PDB file of C-alpha atoms in Angstrom:
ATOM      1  CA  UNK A  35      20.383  -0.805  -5.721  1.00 69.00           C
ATOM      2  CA  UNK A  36      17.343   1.371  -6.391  1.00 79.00           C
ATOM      3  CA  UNK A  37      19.215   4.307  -5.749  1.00 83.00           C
ATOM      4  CA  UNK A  38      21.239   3.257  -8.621  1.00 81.00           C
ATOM      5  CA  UNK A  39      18.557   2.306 -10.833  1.00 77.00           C
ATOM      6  CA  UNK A  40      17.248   6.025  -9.673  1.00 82.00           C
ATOM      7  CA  UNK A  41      20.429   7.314 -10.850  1.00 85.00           C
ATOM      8  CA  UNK A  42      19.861   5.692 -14.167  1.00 81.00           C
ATOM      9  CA  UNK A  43      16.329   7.158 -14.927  1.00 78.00           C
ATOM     10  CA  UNK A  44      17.562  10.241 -13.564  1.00 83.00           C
ATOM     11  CA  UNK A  45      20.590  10.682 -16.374  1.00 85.00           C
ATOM     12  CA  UNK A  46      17.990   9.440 -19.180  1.00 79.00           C
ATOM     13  CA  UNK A  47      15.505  12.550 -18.475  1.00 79.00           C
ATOM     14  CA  UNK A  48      18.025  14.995 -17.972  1.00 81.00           C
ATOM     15  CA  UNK A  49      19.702  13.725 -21.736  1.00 83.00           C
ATOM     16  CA  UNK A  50      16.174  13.853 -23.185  1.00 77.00           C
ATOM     17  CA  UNK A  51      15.592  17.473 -21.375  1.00 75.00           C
ATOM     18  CA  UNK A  52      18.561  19.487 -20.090  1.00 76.00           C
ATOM     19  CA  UNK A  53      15.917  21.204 -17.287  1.00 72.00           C
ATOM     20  CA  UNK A  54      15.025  17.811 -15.833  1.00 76.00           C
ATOM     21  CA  UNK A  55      17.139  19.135 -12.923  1.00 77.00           C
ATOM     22  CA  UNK A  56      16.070  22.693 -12.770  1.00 78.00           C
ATOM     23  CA  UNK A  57      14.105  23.566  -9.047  1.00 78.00           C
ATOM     24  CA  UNK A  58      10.596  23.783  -9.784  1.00 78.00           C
ATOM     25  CA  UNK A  59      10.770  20.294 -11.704  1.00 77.00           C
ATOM     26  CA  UNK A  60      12.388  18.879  -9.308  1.00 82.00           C
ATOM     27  CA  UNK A  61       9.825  20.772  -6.381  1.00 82.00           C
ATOM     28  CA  UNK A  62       7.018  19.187  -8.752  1.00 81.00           C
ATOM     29  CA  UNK A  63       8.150  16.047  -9.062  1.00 85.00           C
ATOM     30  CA  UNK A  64       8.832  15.833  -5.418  1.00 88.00           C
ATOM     31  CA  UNK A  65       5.396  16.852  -4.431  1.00 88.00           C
ATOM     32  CA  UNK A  66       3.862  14.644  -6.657  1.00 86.00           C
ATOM     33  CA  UNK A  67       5.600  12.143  -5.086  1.00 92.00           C
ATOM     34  CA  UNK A  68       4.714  12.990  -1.444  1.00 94.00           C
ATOM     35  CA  UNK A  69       1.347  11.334  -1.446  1.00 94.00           C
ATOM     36  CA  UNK A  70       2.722   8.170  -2.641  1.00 94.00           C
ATOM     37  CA  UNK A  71       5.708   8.395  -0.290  1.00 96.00           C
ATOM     38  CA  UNK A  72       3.324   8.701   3.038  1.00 97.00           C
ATOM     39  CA  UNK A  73       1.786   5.249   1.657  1.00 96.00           C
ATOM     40  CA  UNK A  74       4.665   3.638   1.009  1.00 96.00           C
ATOM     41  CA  UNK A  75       5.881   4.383   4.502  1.00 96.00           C
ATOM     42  CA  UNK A  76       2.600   2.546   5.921  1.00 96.00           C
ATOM     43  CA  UNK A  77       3.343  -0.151   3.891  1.00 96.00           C
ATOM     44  CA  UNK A  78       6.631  -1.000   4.841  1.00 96.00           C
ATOM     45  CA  UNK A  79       5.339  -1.662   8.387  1.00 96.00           C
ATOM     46  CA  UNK A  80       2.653  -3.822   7.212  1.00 97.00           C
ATOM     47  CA  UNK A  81       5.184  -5.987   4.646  1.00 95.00           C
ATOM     48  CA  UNK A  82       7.416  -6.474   7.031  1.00 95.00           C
ATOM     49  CA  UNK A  83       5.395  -8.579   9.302  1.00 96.00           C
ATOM     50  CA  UNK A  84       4.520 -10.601   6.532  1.00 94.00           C
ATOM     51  CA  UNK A  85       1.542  -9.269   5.385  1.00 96.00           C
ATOM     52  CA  UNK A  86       0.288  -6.761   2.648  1.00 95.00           C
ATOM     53  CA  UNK A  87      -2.515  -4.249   2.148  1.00 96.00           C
ATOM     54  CA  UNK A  88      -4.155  -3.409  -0.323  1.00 96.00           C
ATOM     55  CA  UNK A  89      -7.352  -1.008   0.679  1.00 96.00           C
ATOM     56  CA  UNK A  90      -5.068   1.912   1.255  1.00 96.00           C
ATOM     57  CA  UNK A  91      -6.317   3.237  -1.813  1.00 95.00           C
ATOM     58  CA  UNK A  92      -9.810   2.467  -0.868  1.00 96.00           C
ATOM     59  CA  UNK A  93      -9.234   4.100   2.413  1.00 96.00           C
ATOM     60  CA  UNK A  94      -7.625   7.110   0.640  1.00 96.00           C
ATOM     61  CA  UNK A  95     -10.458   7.967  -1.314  1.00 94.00           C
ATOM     62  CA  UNK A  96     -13.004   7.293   1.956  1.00 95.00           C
ATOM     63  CA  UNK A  97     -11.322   9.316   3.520  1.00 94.00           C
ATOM     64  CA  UNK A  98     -11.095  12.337   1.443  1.00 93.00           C
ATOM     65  CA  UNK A  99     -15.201  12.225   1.212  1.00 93.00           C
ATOM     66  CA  UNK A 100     -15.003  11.863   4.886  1.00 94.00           C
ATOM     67  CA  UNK A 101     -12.747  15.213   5.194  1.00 94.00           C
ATOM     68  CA  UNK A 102     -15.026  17.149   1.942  1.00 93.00           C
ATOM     69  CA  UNK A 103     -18.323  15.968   3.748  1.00 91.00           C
ATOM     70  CA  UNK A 104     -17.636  17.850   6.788  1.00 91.00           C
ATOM     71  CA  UNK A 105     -16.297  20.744   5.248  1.00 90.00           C
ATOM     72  CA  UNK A 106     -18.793  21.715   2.811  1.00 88.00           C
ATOM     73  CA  UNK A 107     -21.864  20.897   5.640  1.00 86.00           C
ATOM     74  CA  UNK A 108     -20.165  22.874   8.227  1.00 85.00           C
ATOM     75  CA  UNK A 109     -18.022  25.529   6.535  1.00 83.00           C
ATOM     76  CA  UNK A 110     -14.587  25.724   6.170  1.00 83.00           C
ATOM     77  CA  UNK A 111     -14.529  26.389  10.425  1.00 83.00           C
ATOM     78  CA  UNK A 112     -14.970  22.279  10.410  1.00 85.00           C
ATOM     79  CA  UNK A 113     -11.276  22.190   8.803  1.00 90.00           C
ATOM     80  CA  UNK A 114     -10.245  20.954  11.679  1.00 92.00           C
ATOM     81  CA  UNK A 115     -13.447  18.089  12.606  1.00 93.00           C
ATOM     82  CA  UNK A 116     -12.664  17.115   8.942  1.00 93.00           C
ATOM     83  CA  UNK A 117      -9.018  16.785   9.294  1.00 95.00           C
ATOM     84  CA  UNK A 118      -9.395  14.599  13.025  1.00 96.00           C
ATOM     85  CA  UNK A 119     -12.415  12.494  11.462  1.00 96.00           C
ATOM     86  CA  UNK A 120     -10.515  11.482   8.391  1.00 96.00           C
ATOM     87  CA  UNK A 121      -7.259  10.504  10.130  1.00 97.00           C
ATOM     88  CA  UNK A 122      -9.602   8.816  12.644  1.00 97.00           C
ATOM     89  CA  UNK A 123     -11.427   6.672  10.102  1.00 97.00           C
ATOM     90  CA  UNK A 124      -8.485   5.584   8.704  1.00 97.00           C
ATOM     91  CA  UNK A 125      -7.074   4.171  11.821  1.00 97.00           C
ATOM     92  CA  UNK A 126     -10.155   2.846  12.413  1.00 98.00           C
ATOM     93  CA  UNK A 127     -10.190   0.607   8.937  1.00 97.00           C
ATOM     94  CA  UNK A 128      -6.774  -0.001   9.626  1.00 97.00           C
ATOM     95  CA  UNK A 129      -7.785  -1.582  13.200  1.00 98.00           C
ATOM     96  CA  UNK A 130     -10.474  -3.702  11.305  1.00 97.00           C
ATOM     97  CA  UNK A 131      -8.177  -5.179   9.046  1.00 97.00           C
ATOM     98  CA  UNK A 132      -5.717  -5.881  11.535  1.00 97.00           C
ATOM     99  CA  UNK A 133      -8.136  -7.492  13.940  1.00 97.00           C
ATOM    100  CA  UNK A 134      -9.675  -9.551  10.510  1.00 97.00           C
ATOM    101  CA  UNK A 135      -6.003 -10.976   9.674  1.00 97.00           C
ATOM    102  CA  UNK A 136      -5.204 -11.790  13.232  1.00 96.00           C
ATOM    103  CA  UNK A 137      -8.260 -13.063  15.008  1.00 95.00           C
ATOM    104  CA  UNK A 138     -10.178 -14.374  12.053  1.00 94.00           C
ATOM    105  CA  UNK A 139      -6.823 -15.595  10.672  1.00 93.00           C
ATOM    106  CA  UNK A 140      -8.361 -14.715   7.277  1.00 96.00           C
ATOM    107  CA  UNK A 141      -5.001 -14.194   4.369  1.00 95.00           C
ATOM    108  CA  UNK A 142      -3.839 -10.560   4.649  1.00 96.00           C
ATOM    109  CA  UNK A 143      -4.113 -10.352   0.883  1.00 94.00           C
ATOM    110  CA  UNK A 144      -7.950 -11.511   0.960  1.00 95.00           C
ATOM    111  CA  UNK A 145      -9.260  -9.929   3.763  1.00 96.00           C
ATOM    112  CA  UNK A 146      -7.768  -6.381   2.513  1.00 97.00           C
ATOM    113  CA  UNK A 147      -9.018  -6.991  -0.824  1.00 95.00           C
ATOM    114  CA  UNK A 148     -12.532  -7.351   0.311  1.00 95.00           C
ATOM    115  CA  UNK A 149     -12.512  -4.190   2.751  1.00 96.00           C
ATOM    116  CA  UNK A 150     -11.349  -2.566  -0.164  1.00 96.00           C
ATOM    117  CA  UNK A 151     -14.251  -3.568  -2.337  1.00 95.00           C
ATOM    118  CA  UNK A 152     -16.953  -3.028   0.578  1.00 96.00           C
ATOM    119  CA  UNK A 153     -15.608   1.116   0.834  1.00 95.00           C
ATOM    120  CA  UNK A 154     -15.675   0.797  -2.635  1.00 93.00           C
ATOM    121  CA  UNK A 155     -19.197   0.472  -2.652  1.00 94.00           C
ATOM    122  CA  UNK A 156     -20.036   2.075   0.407  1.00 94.00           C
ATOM    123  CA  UNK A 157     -18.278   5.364  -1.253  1.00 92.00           C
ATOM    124  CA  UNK A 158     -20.615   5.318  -3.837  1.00 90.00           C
ATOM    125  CA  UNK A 159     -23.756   4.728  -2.201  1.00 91.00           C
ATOM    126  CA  UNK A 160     -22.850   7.644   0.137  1.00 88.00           C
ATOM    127  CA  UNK A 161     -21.003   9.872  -1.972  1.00 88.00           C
ATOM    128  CA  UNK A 162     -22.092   9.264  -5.075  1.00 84.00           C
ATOM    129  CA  UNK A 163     -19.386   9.207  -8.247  1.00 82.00           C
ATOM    130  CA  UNK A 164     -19.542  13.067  -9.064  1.00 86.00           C
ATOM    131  CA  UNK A 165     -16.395  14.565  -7.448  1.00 87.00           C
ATOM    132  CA  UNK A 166     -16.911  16.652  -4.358  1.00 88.00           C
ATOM    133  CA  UNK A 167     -15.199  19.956  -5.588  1.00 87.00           C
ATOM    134  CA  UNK A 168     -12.653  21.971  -4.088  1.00 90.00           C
ATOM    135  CA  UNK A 169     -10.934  21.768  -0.523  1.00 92.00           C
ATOM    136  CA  UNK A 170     -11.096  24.906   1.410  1.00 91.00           C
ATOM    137  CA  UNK A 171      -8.473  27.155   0.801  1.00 90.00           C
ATOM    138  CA  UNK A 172      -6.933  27.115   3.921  1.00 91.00           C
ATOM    139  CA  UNK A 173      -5.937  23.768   3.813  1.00 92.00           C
ATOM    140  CA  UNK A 174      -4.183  24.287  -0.190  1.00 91.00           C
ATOM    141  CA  UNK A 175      -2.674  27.640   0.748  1.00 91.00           C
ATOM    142  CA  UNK A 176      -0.965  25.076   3.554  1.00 91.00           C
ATOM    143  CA  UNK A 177       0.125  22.165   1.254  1.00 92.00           C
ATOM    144  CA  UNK A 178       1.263  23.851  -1.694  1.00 88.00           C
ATOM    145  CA  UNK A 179       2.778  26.378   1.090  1.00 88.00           C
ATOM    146  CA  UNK A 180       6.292  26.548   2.289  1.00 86.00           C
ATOM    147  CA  UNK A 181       7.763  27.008   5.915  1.00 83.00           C
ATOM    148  CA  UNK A 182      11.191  25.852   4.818  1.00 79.00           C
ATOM    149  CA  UNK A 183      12.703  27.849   1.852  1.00 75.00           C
ATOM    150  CA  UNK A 184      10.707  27.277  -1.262  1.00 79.00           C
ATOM    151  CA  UNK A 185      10.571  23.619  -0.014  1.00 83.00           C
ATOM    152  CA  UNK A 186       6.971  22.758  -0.650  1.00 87.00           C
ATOM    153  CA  UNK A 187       5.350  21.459   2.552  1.00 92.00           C
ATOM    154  CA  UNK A 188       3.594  17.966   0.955  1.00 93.00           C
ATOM    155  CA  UNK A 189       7.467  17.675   0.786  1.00 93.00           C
ATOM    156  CA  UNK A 190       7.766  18.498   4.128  1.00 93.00           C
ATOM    157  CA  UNK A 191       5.341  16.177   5.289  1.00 95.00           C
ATOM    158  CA  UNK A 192       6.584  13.147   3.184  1.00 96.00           C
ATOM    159  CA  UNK A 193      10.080  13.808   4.902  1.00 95.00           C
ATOM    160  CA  UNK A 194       9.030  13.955   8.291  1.00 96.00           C
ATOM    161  CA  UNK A 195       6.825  10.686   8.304  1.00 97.00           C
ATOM    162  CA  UNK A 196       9.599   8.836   6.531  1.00 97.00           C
ATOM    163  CA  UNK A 197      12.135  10.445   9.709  1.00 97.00           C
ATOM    164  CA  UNK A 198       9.322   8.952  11.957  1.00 97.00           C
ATOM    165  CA  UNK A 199       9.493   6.064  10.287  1.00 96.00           C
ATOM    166  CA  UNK A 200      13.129   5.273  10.897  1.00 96.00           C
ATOM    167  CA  UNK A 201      12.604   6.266  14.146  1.00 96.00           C
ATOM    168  CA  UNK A 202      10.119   3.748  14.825  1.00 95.00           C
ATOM    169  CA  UNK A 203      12.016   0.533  13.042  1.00 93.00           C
ATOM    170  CA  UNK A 204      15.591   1.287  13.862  1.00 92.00           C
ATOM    171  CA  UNK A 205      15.527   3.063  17.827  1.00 93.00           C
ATOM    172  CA  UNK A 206      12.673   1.671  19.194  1.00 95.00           C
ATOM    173  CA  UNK A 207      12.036  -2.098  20.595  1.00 95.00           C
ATOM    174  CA  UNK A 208       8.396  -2.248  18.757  1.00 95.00           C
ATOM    175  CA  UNK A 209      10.173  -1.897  15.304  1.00 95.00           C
ATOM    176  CA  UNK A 210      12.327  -4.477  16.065  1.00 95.00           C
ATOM    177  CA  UNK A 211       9.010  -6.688  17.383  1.00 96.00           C
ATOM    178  CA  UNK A 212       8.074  -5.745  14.109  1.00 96.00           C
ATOM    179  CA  UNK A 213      10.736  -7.532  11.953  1.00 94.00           C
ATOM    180  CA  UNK A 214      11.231 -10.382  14.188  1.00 95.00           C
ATOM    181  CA  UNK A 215       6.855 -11.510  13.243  1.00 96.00           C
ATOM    182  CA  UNK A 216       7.852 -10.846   9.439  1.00 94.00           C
ATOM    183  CA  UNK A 217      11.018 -13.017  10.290  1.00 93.00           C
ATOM    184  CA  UNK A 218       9.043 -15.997  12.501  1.00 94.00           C
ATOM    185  CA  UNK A 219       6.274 -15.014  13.907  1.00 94.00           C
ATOM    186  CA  UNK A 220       6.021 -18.866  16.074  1.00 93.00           C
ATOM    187  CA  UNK A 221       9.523 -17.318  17.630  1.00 94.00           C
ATOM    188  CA  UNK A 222       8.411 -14.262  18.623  1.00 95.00           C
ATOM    189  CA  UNK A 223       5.456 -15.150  20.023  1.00 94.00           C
ATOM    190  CA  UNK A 224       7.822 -17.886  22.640  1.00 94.00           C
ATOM    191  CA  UNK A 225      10.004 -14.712  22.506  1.00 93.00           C
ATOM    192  CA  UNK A 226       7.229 -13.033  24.927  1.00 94.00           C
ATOM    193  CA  UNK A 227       6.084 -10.380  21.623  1.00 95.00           C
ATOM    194  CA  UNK A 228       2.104  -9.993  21.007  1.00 96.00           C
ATOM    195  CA  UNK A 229       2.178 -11.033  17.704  1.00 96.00           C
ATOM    196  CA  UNK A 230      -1.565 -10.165  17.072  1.00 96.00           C
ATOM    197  CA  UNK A 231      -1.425  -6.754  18.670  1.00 97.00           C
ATOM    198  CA  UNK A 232       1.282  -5.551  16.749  1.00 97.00           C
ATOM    199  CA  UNK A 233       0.307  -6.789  13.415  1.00 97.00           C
ATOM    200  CA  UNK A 234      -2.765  -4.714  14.447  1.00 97.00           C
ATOM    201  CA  UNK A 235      -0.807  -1.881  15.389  1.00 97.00           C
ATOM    202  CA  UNK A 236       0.990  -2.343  12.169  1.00 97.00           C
ATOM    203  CA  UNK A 237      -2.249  -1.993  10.038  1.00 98.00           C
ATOM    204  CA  UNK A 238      -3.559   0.740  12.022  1.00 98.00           C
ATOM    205  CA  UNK A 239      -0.896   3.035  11.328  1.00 97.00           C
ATOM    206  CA  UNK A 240      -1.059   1.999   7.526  1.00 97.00           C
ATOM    207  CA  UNK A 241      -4.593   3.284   7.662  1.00 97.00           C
ATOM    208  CA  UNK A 242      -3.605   6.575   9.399  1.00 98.00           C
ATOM    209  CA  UNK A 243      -0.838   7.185   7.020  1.00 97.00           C
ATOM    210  CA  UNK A 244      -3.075   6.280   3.604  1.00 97.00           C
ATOM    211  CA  UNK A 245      -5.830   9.123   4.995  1.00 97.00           C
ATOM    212  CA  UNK A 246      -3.101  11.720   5.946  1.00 97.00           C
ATOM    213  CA  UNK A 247      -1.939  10.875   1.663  1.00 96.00           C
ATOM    214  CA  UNK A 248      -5.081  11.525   0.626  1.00 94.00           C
ATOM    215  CA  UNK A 249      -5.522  15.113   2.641  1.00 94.00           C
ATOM    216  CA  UNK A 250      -1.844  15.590   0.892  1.00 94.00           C
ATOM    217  CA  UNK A 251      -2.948  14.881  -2.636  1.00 93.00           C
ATOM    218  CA  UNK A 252      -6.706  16.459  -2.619  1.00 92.00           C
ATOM    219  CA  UNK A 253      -4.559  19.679  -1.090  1.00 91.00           C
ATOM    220  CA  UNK A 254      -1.936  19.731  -3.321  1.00 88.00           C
ATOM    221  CA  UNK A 255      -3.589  19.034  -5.982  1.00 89.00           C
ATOM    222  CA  UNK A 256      -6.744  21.600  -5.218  1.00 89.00           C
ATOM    223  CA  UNK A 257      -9.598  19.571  -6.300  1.00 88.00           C
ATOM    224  CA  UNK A 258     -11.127  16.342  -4.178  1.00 89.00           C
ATOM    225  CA  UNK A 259     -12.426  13.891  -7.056  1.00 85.00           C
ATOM    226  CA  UNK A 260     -13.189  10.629  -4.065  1.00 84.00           C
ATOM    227  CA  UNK A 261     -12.803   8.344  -7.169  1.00 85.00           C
ATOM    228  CA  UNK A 262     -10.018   8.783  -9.102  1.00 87.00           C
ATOM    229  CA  UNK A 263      -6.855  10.081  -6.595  1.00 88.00           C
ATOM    230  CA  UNK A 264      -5.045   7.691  -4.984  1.00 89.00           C
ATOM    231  CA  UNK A 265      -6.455   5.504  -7.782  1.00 87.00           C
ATOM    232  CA  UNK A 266      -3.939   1.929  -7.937  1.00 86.00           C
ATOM    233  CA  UNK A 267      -1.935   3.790  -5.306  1.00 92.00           C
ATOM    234  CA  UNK A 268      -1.961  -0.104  -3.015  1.00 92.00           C
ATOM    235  CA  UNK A 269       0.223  -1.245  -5.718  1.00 89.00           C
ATOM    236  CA  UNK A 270       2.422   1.229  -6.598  1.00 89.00           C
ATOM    237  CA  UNK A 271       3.262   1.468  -2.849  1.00 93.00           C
ATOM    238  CA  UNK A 272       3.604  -2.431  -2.784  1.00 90.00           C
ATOM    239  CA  UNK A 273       6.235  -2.073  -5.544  1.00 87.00           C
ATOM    240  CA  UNK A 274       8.096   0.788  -4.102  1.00 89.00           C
ATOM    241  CA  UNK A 275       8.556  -0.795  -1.171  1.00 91.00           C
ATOM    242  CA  UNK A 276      10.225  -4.055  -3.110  1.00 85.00           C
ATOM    243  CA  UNK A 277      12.249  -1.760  -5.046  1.00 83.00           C
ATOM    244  CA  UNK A 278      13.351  -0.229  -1.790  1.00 86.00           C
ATOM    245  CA  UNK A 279      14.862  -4.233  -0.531  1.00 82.00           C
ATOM    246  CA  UNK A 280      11.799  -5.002   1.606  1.00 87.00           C
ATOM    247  CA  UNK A 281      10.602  -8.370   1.338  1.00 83.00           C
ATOM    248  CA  UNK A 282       6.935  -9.037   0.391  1.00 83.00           C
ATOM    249  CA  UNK A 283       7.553 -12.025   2.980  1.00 85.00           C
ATOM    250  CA  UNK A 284       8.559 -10.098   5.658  1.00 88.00           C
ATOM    251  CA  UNK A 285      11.649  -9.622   8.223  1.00 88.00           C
ATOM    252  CA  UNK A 286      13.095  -6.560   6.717  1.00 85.00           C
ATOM    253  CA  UNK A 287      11.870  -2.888   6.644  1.00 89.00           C
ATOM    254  CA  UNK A 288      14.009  -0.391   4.966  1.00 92.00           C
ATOM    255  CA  UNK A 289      12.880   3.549   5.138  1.00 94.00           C
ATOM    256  CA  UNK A 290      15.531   4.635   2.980  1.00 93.00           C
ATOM    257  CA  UNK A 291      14.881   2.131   0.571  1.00 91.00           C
ATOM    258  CA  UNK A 292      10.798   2.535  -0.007  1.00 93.00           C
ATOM    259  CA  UNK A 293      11.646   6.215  -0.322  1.00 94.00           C
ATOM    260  CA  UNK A 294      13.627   5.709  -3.338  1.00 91.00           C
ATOM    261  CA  UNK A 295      11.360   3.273  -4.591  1.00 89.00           C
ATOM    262  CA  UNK A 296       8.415   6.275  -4.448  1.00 92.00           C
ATOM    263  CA  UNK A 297      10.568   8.442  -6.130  1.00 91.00           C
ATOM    264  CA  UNK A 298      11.828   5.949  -8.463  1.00 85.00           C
ATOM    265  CA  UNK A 299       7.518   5.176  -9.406  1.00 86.00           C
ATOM    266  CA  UNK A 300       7.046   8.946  -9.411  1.00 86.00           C
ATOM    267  CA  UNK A 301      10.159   9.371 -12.418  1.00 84.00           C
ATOM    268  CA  UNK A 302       9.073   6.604 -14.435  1.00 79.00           C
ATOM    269  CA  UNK A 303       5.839   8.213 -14.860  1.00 76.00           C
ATOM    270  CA  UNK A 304       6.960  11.401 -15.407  1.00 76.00           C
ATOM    271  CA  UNK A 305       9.759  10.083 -17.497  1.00 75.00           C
ATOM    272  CA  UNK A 306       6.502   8.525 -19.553  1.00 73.00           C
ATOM    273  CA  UNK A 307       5.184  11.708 -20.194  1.00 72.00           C
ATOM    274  CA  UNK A 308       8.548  13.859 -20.264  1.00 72.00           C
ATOM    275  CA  UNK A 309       9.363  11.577 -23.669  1.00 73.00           C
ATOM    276  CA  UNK A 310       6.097  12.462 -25.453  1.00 72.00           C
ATOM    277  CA  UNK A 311       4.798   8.765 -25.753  1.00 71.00           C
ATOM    278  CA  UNK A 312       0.825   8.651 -27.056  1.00 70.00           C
ATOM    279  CA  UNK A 313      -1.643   8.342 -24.086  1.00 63.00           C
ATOM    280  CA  UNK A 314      -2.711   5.119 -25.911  1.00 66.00           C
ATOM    281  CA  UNK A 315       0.715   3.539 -25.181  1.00 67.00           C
ATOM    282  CA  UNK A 316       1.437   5.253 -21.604  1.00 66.00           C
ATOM    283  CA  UNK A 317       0.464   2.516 -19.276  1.00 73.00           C
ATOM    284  CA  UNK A 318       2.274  -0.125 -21.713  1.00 78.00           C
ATOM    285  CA  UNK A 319       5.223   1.521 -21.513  1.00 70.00           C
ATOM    286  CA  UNK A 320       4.760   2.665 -17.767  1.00 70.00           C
ATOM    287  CA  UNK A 321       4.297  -1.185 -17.029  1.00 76.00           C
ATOM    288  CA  UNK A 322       7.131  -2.283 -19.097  1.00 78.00           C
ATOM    289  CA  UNK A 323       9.422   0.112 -17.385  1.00 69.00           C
ATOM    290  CA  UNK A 324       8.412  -1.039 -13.709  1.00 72.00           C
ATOM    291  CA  UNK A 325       8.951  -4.791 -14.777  1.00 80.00           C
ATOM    292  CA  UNK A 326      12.372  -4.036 -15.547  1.00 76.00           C
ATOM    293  CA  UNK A 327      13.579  -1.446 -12.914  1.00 71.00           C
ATOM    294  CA  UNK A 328      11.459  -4.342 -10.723  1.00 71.00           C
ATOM    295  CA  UNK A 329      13.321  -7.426 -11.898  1.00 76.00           C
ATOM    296  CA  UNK A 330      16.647  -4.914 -11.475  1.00 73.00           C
ATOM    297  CA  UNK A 331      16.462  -4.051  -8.210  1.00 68.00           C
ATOM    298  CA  UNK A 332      15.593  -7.933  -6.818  1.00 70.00           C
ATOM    299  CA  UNK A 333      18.324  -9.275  -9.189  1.00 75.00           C
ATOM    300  CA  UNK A 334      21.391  -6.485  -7.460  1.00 71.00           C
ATOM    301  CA  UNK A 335      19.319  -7.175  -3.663  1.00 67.00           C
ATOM    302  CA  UNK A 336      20.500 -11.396  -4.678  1.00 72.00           C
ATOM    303  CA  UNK A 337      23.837 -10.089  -5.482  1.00 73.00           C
ATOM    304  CA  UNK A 338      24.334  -8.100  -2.870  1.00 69.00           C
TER     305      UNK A 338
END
């Protein structure tokens, strides 16, 4: 169904402006959309056991001062240290929030919403609130780059985690371990699955994917401001996955689904902009719009 409802917003741009289809505005549109795709594919793996998220932005924006705090310290050599300690924190916070929900048996919602706040405020007392300039050029010239045709590679990137993805839920007996907690998590524990290891598992790779997203969007976008990208990404990436058919209570992950739910997000606010609505009304309308393709997409998923 959201590939319909896609379809939909798709022939309403391309009516309003006959280049809506041309390459680079669909390239554009795509990469803007990468950053929010590699969350949403975290997500899905978190949702499905039952659970939600919602410090990925928080660990987003941690980790992009992480990554600028190495590189402008130690030169643009430290690429690399920057790149491994970013990715590494966000496992890391991912971990944390996995062992909180699991061990502490503290609500998934609560305990994420917290961590969020705490990096929130960590962030600033560390980084401060001016924005920490731009990334080194080697890592833009390889974002906005292109090994595959004119393809950019944010693009690239957003299509191989989502392969990985599908991978993981639909060949491999972990994603089905997976589903089964989201489904009944009493069962699969008498079923012989480690329910609290792979929730943790779960949120762990959630963490890794929201730091690799923020790498994505502070390179493709060729300025790191720690505050503001990534900024209300945790729900956007909530409702692209429900778009996409997966259940906030868990038991089903679909890949092909949460990716056109991301792109769906990414339209409607370029749609928002594309038909010259005042920046007073943008977020109205850009709410209104998501209620609807929202309430869509569950009422066809009933249907269906």
């Amino acid at each position: 169904s959201v590939y319909l409802i896609l379809l939909a917003v798709c022939v309403a741009a391309f009516l309003n402006n006959r280049a809506f289809f041309a390459f680079d505005n669909v390239n554009t549109m795509l990469r803007q959309a990468a950053s929010l795709g590699v969350v949403t594919m975290g997500t899905i793996f978190v949702v499905a056991t039952g659970c939600v998220d919602l410090s990925v932005a928080a660990i987003l924006q941690m980790s992009i001062g992480i990554f600028m705090l190495f590189v402008k310290r130690l030169g643009e050599a430290a690429l690399p240290y920057g790149l491994a300690a970013s990715l590494t924190f966000g496992v890391a916070m991912g971990v944390l929030n996995g062992i909180i929900v699991t061990r502490y048996k503290v609500q998934s919602f609560l305990a994420t919403l917290f961590t969020a706040a705490i990096l929130a405020g960590v962030m600033r007392l560390a980084m401060g609130v001016t924005p920490m300039g731009v990334p080194p050029a080697a890592l833009v010239r390889t974002i906005k780059g292109s090994l595959v045709g004119e393809m950019s590679n944010a693009v690239l990137i957003f299509i191989l985690v989502a392969f990985a993805a599908l991978v993981l839920l639909r060949t491999t007996v972990w994603g089905r371990k997976v589903e089964l907690i989201g489904l009944n998590p009493t069962a699969a524990h008498f079923a012989g699955v480690d329910v609290e290891r792979t929730i943790t598992v779960t949120f762990g790779l959630n963490g890794l994917l929201a730091a690799l997203a923020g790498i994505v969007s502070a390179g493709y976008i060729g300025f790191a401001d720690q505050m503001t990208l990534g900024a209300g990404m945790e729900m956007d990436a909530l409702v692209a996955a429900v778009l996409g058919g997966n259940f906030l209570g868990g038991g089903k992950a679909s890949v092909l689904g949460a990716v056109g739910g991301a792109l769906a997000i990414t339209l409607i606010v370029n749609i928002v902009i594309l038909f010259g609505f005042d920046i007073r009304f943008q977020y109205i309308v850009k709410g209104v719009l998501l209620l609807s393709v929202t309430y869509a997409a569950v009422f066809f998923n009933r249907r269906r």
